[in-house]
Amino acid sequence: MAPFASRGVVHKKGTPILELSGVTVCYNGRVALEDVSFRLEEGEQIAVVGPNGAGKSTLFKVIAGVLRPTKGDVKVYGHEPGGHICIAYVPQRSQVDLTFPVTVADVVMMGRIGKLGPLRWPRARDWEFVHHCLQIVGLADLANRQIGELSGGQQQRVFIARALAQEAELMLMDEPLTGLDLTSQEEILRILDELRNHQVTIMVATHDLSLASERFDRVMLLNRRLLGIGHPQEVFTPEHLKEAYGGHLRLVQSADGIMVLSDTCCGRGIER
Ligand code: ADP
């Protein structure tokens, strides 16, 4: 089955998949995001990088339409984002209750809820689609296992399969590699590569500057304000990094470029 041929979503022609204009979000009068503007191209993969409290989750919430900006506009294919099933949020594992007795296939089927008829009764073709999504993430063999029995990396892949089952065109992934071993991280990265073939646009929030600079088309550096968006070489400049991380990064100049040493959880640093 061609997974996303059946999307059938009606979008305004010629509009970008995502466009933010002057978005400001305040919580109880405190500014969490300030005057953020950017647009995304269809099918691109972008890393959203910034320290804790930079506003990454807030950004995802306004894009997903669960939080309204205090000022400014969010447009998904030219429309307000609320209720768009073409946007999927892939949560951090720690935000999900995995003790609930439910199978892997059931979790993925939850992604299809907006596609099912009024009785919300999955048909044979929905189960077939779920199976196909599990194949893409390499978990078809575990469809009938309880979600709580899976490893952290496998659970993360189930959430990606759920977003695929939703036929999402824009996936917002919150720290998808955090806490995973290297093999599981590689597997998630392989799936991200595979999703390029399906024209899924992806935003990944990450602490990991190395991963962002090695693996993504564009990066966005956020610390309440948008400090830069573009190619990692243009965005991860010493000035921008100092502005984002202050004293939490050490920049070491050498003849070959700048080495960035971080005291945040990524711990790997980047070399330019
Ligand atoms: P990040 O995901 O980059 O760690 P967040 O978007 O979670 O950043 O948070 C940005 C800022 O907004 C932080 O200062 C945080 O304390 C604050 N914040 C986030 N959610 C809320 C909320 N529901 N109520 C009040 N303040 C919040």
mmCIF file of C-alpha atoms and ligand atoms in Angstrom:
data_model
loop_
_atom_site.group_PDB
_atom_site.id
_atom_site.type_symbol
_atom_site.label_atom_id
_atom_site.label_comp_id
_atom_site.label_asym_id
_atom_site.label_seq_id
_atom_site.Cartn_x
_atom_site.Cartn_y
_atom_site.Cartn_z
ATOM 1 C CA MET A 1 0.000 0.000 0.000
ATOM 2 C CA ALA A 2 1.330 3.460 -0.824
ATOM 3 C CA PRO A 3 1.034 4.930 2.654
ATOM 4 C CA PHE A 4 0.244 8.528 1.994
ATOM 5 C CA ALA A 5 -1.409 8.471 -1.418
ATOM 6 C CA SER A 6 -4.811 8.500 0.242
ATOM 7 C CA ARG A 7 -4.323 11.692 2.269
ATOM 8 C CA GLY A 8 -7.060 13.520 0.405
ATOM 9 C CA VAL A 9 -6.526 16.676 2.499
ATOM 10 C CA VAL A 10 -7.672 19.932 0.911
ATOM 11 C CA HIS A 11 -5.082 22.669 1.230
ATOM 12 C CA LYS A 12 -4.839 26.193 -0.126
ATOM 13 C CA LYS A 13 -2.772 25.998 -3.296
ATOM 14 C CA GLY A 14 0.667 27.626 -3.292
ATOM 15 C CA THR A 15 0.787 28.211 0.486
ATOM 16 C CA PRO A 16 3.713 27.001 2.638
ATOM 17 C CA ILE A 17 3.118 23.997 4.863
ATOM 18 C CA LEU A 18 3.856 26.173 7.893
ATOM 19 C CA GLU A 19 4.239 29.909 8.336
ATOM 20 C CA LEU A 20 4.617 31.810 11.615
ATOM 21 C CA SER A 21 4.434 35.605 11.617
ATOM 22 C CA GLY A 22 5.391 37.615 14.699
ATOM 23 C CA VAL A 23 4.346 34.891 17.140
ATOM 24 C CA THR A 24 4.577 35.896 20.800
ATOM 25 C CA VAL A 25 3.417 33.661 23.650
ATOM 26 C CA CYS A 26 3.110 34.831 27.261
ATOM 27 C CA TYR A 27 2.325 32.689 30.278
ATOM 28 C CA ASN A 28 0.866 34.824 33.092
ATOM 29 C CA GLY A 29 2.485 37.904 31.603
ATOM 30 C CA ARG A 30 5.923 36.256 31.190
ATOM 31 C CA VAL A 31 7.193 36.034 27.614
ATOM 32 C CA ALA A 32 8.091 32.456 26.535
ATOM 33 C CA LEU A 33 8.319 33.167 22.783
ATOM 34 C CA GLU A 34 8.870 36.602 21.295
ATOM 35 C CA ASP A 35 8.148 37.742 17.760
ATOM 36 C CA VAL A 36 8.992 34.437 16.056
ATOM 37 C CA SER A 37 8.613 34.352 12.257
ATOM 38 C CA PHE A 38 9.642 31.635 9.800
ATOM 39 C CA ARG A 39 8.266 29.347 7.121
ATOM 40 C CA LEU A 40 8.901 25.699 6.316
ATOM 41 C CA GLU A 41 9.186 24.034 2.936
ATOM 42 C CA GLU A 42 7.282 20.842 2.277
ATOM 43 C CA GLY A 43 9.313 17.705 3.013
ATOM 44 C CA GLU A 44 12.194 19.414 4.844
ATOM 45 C CA GLN A 45 13.588 18.236 8.162
ATOM 46 C CA ILE A 46 14.529 20.941 10.617
ATOM 47 C CA ALA A 47 16.064 20.716 14.099
ATOM 48 C CA VAL A 48 14.854 23.143 16.767
ATOM 49 C CA VAL A 49 17.730 23.712 19.169
ATOM 50 C CA GLY A 50 17.914 25.713 22.369
ATOM 51 C CA PRO A 51 18.552 25.379 26.098
ATOM 52 C CA ASN A 52 15.936 24.240 28.606
ATOM 53 C CA GLY A 53 13.160 26.796 28.851
ATOM 54 C CA ALA A 54 13.982 28.248 25.404
ATOM 55 C CA GLY A 55 10.388 27.797 24.260
ATOM 56 C CA LYS A 56 10.717 24.663 22.077
ATOM 57 C CA SER A 57 7.662 22.916 23.557
ATOM 58 C CA THR A 58 5.719 26.169 23.516
ATOM 59 C CA LEU A 59 6.556 26.548 19.827
ATOM 60 C CA PHE A 60 5.270 23.021 19.115
ATOM 61 C CA LYS A 61 2.095 23.708 21.077
ATOM 62 C CA VAL A 62 1.223 26.812 19.076
ATOM 63 C CA ILE A 63 1.950 24.964 15.825
ATOM 64 C CA ALA A 64 -0.216 22.021 16.900
ATOM 65 C CA GLY A 65 -2.979 24.496 17.786
ATOM 66 C CA VAL A 66 -3.296 23.464 21.443
ATOM 67 C CA LEU A 67 -2.077 26.895 22.578
ATOM 68 C CA ARG A 68 -3.068 30.229 21.033
ATOM 69 C CA PRO A 69 -0.344 32.808 20.545
ATOM 70 C CA THR A 70 -0.715 36.007 22.549
ATOM 71 C CA LYS A 71 0.231 37.896 19.378
ATOM 72 C CA GLY A 72 0.942 36.924 15.787
ATOM 73 C CA ASP A 73 -0.260 34.236 13.396
ATOM 74 C CA VAL A 74 0.356 30.552 12.785
ATOM 75 C CA LYS A 75 -0.752 29.262 9.397
ATOM 76 C CA VAL A 76 -0.702 25.633 8.259
ATOM 77 C CA TYR A 77 -1.220 25.605 4.501
ATOM 78 C CA GLY A 78 -2.749 29.033 4.922
ATOM 79 C CA HIS A 79 -5.214 27.990 7.655
ATOM 80 C CA GLU A 80 -5.322 28.330 11.438
ATOM 81 C CA PRO A 81 -3.734 25.210 12.962
ATOM 82 C CA GLY A 82 -6.455 24.064 15.420
ATOM 83 C CA GLY A 83 -7.959 20.705 14.475
ATOM 84 C CA HIS A 84 -5.581 19.940 11.619
ATOM 85 C CA ILE A 85 -5.103 16.205 11.565
ATOM 86 C CA CYS A 86 -2.227 16.683 9.132
ATOM 87 C CA ILE A 87 -0.088 17.754 12.133
ATOM 88 C CA ALA A 88 1.114 15.072 14.540
ATOM 89 C CA TYR A 89 2.905 15.605 17.814
ATOM 90 C CA VAL A 90 5.284 12.778 18.763
ATOM 91 C CA PRO A 91 5.730 13.164 22.531
ATOM 92 C CA GLN A 92 8.732 12.466 24.707
ATOM 93 C CA ARG A 93 8.383 8.984 26.152
ATOM 94 C CA SER A 94 8.431 10.372 29.675
ATOM 95 C CA GLN A 95 5.184 12.262 28.977
ATOM 96 C CA VAL A 96 3.202 9.104 28.200
ATOM 97 C CA ASP A 97 1.607 6.653 30.645
ATOM 98 C CA LEU A 98 2.865 3.286 29.398
ATOM 99 C CA THR A 99 1.322 1.219 32.178
ATOM 100 C CA PHE A 100 -2.051 1.316 30.423
ATOM 101 C CA PRO A 101 -2.778 -2.205 29.054
ATOM 102 C CA VAL A 102 -2.899 -1.623 25.320
ATOM 103 C CA THR A 103 -1.209 -3.332 22.386
ATOM 104 C CA VAL A 104 1.245 -1.741 19.982
ATOM 105 C CA ALA A 105 -1.288 -2.029 17.118
ATOM 106 C CA ASP A 106 -3.966 -0.334 19.259
ATOM 107 C CA VAL A 107 -1.675 2.614 20.023
ATOM 108 C CA VAL A 108 -0.967 3.045 16.315
ATOM 109 C CA MET A 109 -4.682 2.741 15.478
ATOM 110 C CA MET A 110 -5.321 5.714 17.812
ATOM 111 C CA GLY A 111 -3.580 7.787 15.145
ATOM 112 C CA ARG A 112 -6.424 6.930 12.742
ATOM 113 C CA ILE A 113 -9.203 8.164 14.992
ATOM 114 C CA GLY A 114 -9.766 11.277 12.870
ATOM 115 C CA LYS A 115 -9.952 9.120 9.731
ATOM 116 C CA LEU A 116 -12.503 6.599 11.016
ATOM 117 C CA GLY A 117 -16.205 7.010 10.329
ATOM 118 C CA PRO A 118 -18.696 8.414 12.859
ATOM 119 C CA LEU A 119 -18.808 5.111 14.804
ATOM 120 C CA ARG A 120 -15.005 5.162 15.156
ATOM 121 C CA TRP A 121 -14.994 1.507 14.106
ATOM 122 C CA PRO A 122 -11.710 0.524 12.429
ATOM 123 C CA ARG A 123 -12.207 -1.414 9.217
ATOM 124 C CA ALA A 124 -9.973 -4.067 7.674
ATOM 125 C CA ARG A 125 -8.234 -1.439 5.565
ATOM 126 C CA ASP A 126 -7.451 0.640 8.684
ATOM 127 C CA TRP A 127 -5.784 -2.384 10.323
ATOM 128 C CA GLU A 128 -3.896 -3.000 7.071
ATOM 129 C CA PHE A 129 -2.732 0.613 7.137
ATOM 130 C CA VAL A 130 -1.640 0.295 10.779
ATOM 131 C CA HIS A 131 0.347 -2.805 9.866
ATOM 132 C CA HIS A 132 1.974 -0.924 7.009
ATOM 133 C CA CYS A 133 2.985 1.940 9.347
ATOM 134 C CA LEU A 134 4.484 -0.598 11.772
ATOM 135 C CA GLN A 135 6.456 -2.075 8.872
ATOM 136 C CA ILE A 136 7.915 1.350 8.055
ATOM 137 C CA VAL A 137 9.233 1.644 11.622
ATOM 138 C CA GLY A 138 10.345 -2.022 11.681
ATOM 139 C CA LEU A 139 7.919 -3.196 14.353
ATOM 140 C CA ALA A 140 5.381 -5.310 12.438
ATOM 141 C CA ASP A 141 6.431 -8.393 14.433
ATOM 142 C CA LEU A 142 5.556 -6.723 17.737
ATOM 143 C CA ALA A 143 2.046 -5.558 16.771
ATOM 144 C CA ASN A 144 0.308 -7.655 19.441
ATOM 145 C CA ARG A 145 2.693 -6.946 22.309
ATOM 146 C CA GLN A 146 1.741 -4.684 25.206
ATOM 147 C CA ILE A 147 3.274 -1.227 24.695
ATOM 148 C CA GLY A 148 4.741 -1.274 28.230
ATOM 149 C CA GLU A 149 6.839 -4.363 27.372
ATOM 150 C CA LEU A 150 8.797 -2.588 24.636
ATOM 151 C CA SER A 151 12.199 -0.948 24.983
ATOM 152 C CA GLY A 152 12.463 2.853 25.005
ATOM 153 C CA GLY A 153 13.598 2.967 21.366
ATOM 154 C CA GLN A 154 10.792 0.664 20.261
ATOM 155 C CA GLN A 155 8.217 2.769 22.104
ATOM 156 C CA GLN A 156 9.507 5.890 20.349
ATOM 157 C CA ARG A 157 9.071 4.056 17.023
ATOM 158 C CA VAL A 158 5.474 3.143 17.977
ATOM 159 C CA PHE A 159 4.713 6.857 18.471
ATOM 160 C CA ILE A 160 6.199 7.611 15.065
ATOM 161 C CA ALA A 161 4.033 4.828 13.558
ATOM 162 C CA ARG A 162 0.989 6.418 15.242
ATOM 163 C CA ALA A 163 1.830 9.746 13.580
ATOM 164 C CA LEU A 164 2.194 7.911 10.248
ATOM 165 C CA ALA A 165 -1.184 6.225 10.770
ATOM 166 C CA GLN A 166 -2.654 9.707 11.180
ATOM 167 C CA GLU A 167 -1.237 10.437 7.691
ATOM 168 C CA ALA A 168 0.475 13.457 9.190
ATOM 169 C CA GLU A 169 2.217 15.800 6.780
ATOM 170 C CA LEU A 170 3.974 17.739 9.531
ATOM 171 C CA MET A 171 5.474 15.801 12.449
ATOM 172 C CA LEU A 172 6.627 17.595 15.576
ATOM 173 C CA MET A 173 9.025 15.363 17.503
ATOM 174 C CA ASP A 174 9.962 16.333 21.039
ATOM 175 C CA GLU A 175 13.462 15.078 21.946
ATOM 176 C CA PRO A 176 12.992 11.743 20.124
ATOM 177 C CA LEU A 177 16.525 10.504 20.833
ATOM 178 C CA THR A 178 16.822 11.476 24.488
ATOM 179 C CA GLY A 179 17.575 8.522 26.740
ATOM 180 C CA LEU A 180 18.044 6.037 23.880
ATOM 181 C CA ASP A 181 21.135 3.898 23.324
ATOM 182 C CA LEU A 182 23.159 4.433 20.150
ATOM 183 C CA THR A 183 21.555 1.552 18.215
ATOM 184 C CA SER A 184 18.050 2.822 18.963
ATOM 185 C CA GLN A 185 19.104 6.363 18.011
ATOM 186 C CA GLU A 186 20.422 5.058 14.674
ATOM 187 C CA GLU A 187 17.134 3.262 14.064
ATOM 188 C CA ILE A 188 15.129 6.474 14.658
ATOM 189 C CA LEU A 189 17.477 8.349 12.309
ATOM 190 C CA ARG A 190 16.983 5.632 9.681
ATOM 191 C CA ILE A 191 13.214 6.146 9.982
ATOM 192 C CA LEU A 192 13.669 9.914 9.566
ATOM 193 C CA ASP A 193 15.571 9.186 6.335
ATOM 194 C CA GLU A 194 12.822 6.863 5.165
ATOM 195 C CA LEU A 195 10.221 9.580 5.808
ATOM 196 C CA ARG A 196 11.949 11.793 3.252
ATOM 197 C CA ASN A 197 10.562 9.380 0.637
ATOM 198 C CA HIS A 198 7.065 10.072 1.904
ATOM 199 C CA GLN A 199 7.306 13.884 1.789
ATOM 200 C CA VAL A 200 6.677 14.199 5.523
ATOM 201 C CA THR A 201 7.894 17.545 6.913
ATOM 202 C CA ILE A 202 9.624 17.105 10.253
ATOM 203 C CA MET A 203 10.556 19.401 13.139
ATOM 204 C CA VAL A 204 12.696 17.797 15.827
ATOM 205 C CA ALA A 205 13.326 19.523 19.159
ATOM 206 C CA THR A 206 16.734 18.537 20.424
ATOM 207 C CA HIS A 207 19.458 19.547 22.856
ATOM 208 C CA ASP A 208 22.048 17.913 20.680
ATOM 209 C CA LEU A 209 23.975 20.491 18.655
ATOM 210 C CA SER A 210 26.092 17.811 16.935
ATOM 211 C CA LEU A 211 23.111 15.830 15.789
ATOM 212 C CA ALA A 212 21.383 18.996 14.581
ATOM 213 C CA SER A 213 24.375 20.158 12.573
ATOM 214 C CA GLU A 214 25.234 16.768 11.072
ATOM 215 C CA ARG A 215 21.828 15.445 10.273
ATOM 216 C CA PHE A 216 19.379 18.246 9.411
ATOM 217 C CA ASP A 217 18.740 20.355 6.304
ATOM 218 C CA ARG A 218 18.213 23.445 8.412
ATOM 219 C CA VAL A 219 18.446 24.280 12.072
ATOM 220 C CA MET A 220 16.618 26.806 14.180
ATOM 221 C CA LEU A 221 18.294 28.272 17.246
ATOM 222 C CA LEU A 222 15.793 29.426 19.811
ATOM 223 C CA ASN A 223 16.065 31.165 23.113
ATOM 224 C CA ARG A 224 12.716 32.856 23.535
ATOM 225 C CA ARG A 225 13.533 34.767 20.332
ATOM 226 C CA LEU A 226 14.521 33.101 17.075
ATOM 227 C CA LEU A 227 18.283 33.659 17.012
ATOM 228 C CA GLY A 228 18.833 32.070 13.621
ATOM 229 C CA ILE A 229 17.356 29.714 11.052
ATOM 230 C CA GLY A 230 19.197 28.192 8.120
ATOM 231 C CA HIS A 231 22.215 26.035 7.378
ATOM 232 C CA PRO A 232 23.984 24.950 10.607
ATOM 233 C CA GLN A 233 27.200 26.750 9.584
ATOM 234 C CA GLU A 234 25.322 30.042 9.325
ATOM 235 C CA VAL A 235 23.255 29.592 12.469
ATOM 236 C CA PHE A 236 25.685 28.031 14.954
ATOM 237 C CA THR A 237 28.033 31.014 15.014
ATOM 238 C CA PRO A 238 29.876 31.835 18.248
ATOM 239 C CA GLU A 239 27.724 34.973 18.654
ATOM 240 C CA HIS A 240 24.431 33.095 18.299
ATOM 241 C CA LEU A 241 25.570 30.227 20.530
ATOM 242 C CA LYS A 242 26.664 32.619 23.256
ATOM 243 C CA GLU A 243 23.342 34.399 23.014
ATOM 244 C CA ALA A 244 21.458 31.110 23.323
ATOM 245 C CA TYR A 245 23.522 29.334 25.958
ATOM 246 C CA GLY A 246 25.371 32.111 27.773
ATOM 247 C CA GLY A 247 27.958 30.614 30.126
ATOM 248 C CA HIS A 248 26.790 27.031 29.545
ATOM 249 C CA LEU A 249 28.912 26.652 26.411
ATOM 250 C CA ARG A 250 32.641 27.031 26.053
ATOM 251 C CA LEU A 251 33.886 28.006 22.606
ATOM 252 C CA VAL A 252 37.454 26.911 21.915
ATOM 253 C CA GLN A 253 39.130 28.526 18.907
ATOM 254 C CA SER A 254 41.710 26.438 17.042
ATOM 255 C CA ALA A 255 43.395 26.643 13.633
ATOM 256 C CA ASP A 256 40.776 24.209 12.243
ATOM 257 C CA GLY A 257 37.748 26.084 13.472
ATOM 258 C CA ILE A 258 35.684 26.460 16.613
ATOM 259 C CA MET A 259 34.966 23.639 18.997
ATOM 260 C CA VAL A 260 31.874 23.966 21.127
ATOM 261 C CA LEU A 261 31.851 22.255 24.511
ATOM 262 C CA SER A 262 28.528 22.084 26.233
ATOM 263 C CA ASP A 263 27.495 21.316 29.794
ATOM 264 C CA THR A 264 23.935 20.376 28.773
ATOM 265 C CA CYS A 265 22.727 16.820 28.355
ATOM 266 C CA CYS A 266 24.110 16.339 24.792
ATOM 267 C CA GLY A 267 27.666 16.519 26.026
ATOM 268 C CA ARG A 268 29.082 15.848 22.576
ATOM 269 C CA GLY A 269 29.817 19.388 21.357
ATOM 270 C CA ILE A 270 30.256 20.318 17.684
ATOM 271 C CA GLU A 271 33.264 21.127 15.612
ATOM 272 C CA ARG A 272 33.155 23.627 12.811
HETATM 273 P P1 ADP B 1 11.611 24.162 26.341
HETATM 274 O O1 ADP B 1 10.677 23.182 25.702
HETATM 275 O O2 ADP B 1 12.583 24.769 25.373
HETATM 276 O O3 ADP B 1 12.318 23.612 27.547
HETATM 277 P P2 ADP B 1 9.175 25.505 27.225
HETATM 278 O O4 ADP B 1 8.418 25.882 26.014
HETATM 279 O O5 ADP B 1 8.742 24.278 27.964
HETATM 280 O O6 ADP B 1 10.729 25.401 26.863
HETATM 281 O O7 ADP B 1 9.145 26.698 28.262
HETATM 282 C C1 ADP B 1 9.452 28.040 27.909
HETATM 283 C C2 ADP B 1 9.201 28.951 29.119
HETATM 284 O O8 ADP B 1 7.808 29.003 29.401
HETATM 285 C C3 ADP B 1 9.856 28.458 30.402
HETATM 286 O O9 ADP B 1 10.293 29.573 31.136
HETATM 287 C C4 ADP B 1 8.743 27.738 31.128
HETATM 288 O O10 ADP B 1 8.942 27.766 32.518
HETATM 289 C C5 ADP B 1 7.542 28.555 30.714
HETATM 290 N N1 ADP B 1 6.312 27.728 30.662
HETATM 291 C C6 ADP B 1 6.117 26.655 29.866
HETATM 292 N N2 ADP B 1 4.855 26.162 30.036
HETATM 293 C C7 ADP B 1 4.264 26.964 30.970
HETATM 294 C C8 ADP B 1 2.957 26.986 31.565
HETATM 295 N N3 ADP B 1 2.021 26.104 31.224
HETATM 296 N N4 ADP B 1 2.709 27.940 32.461
HETATM 297 C C9 ADP B 1 3.629 28.873 32.812
HETATM 298 N N5 ADP B 1 4.887 28.914 32.272
HETATM 299 C C10 ADP B 1 5.192 27.975 31.360
#
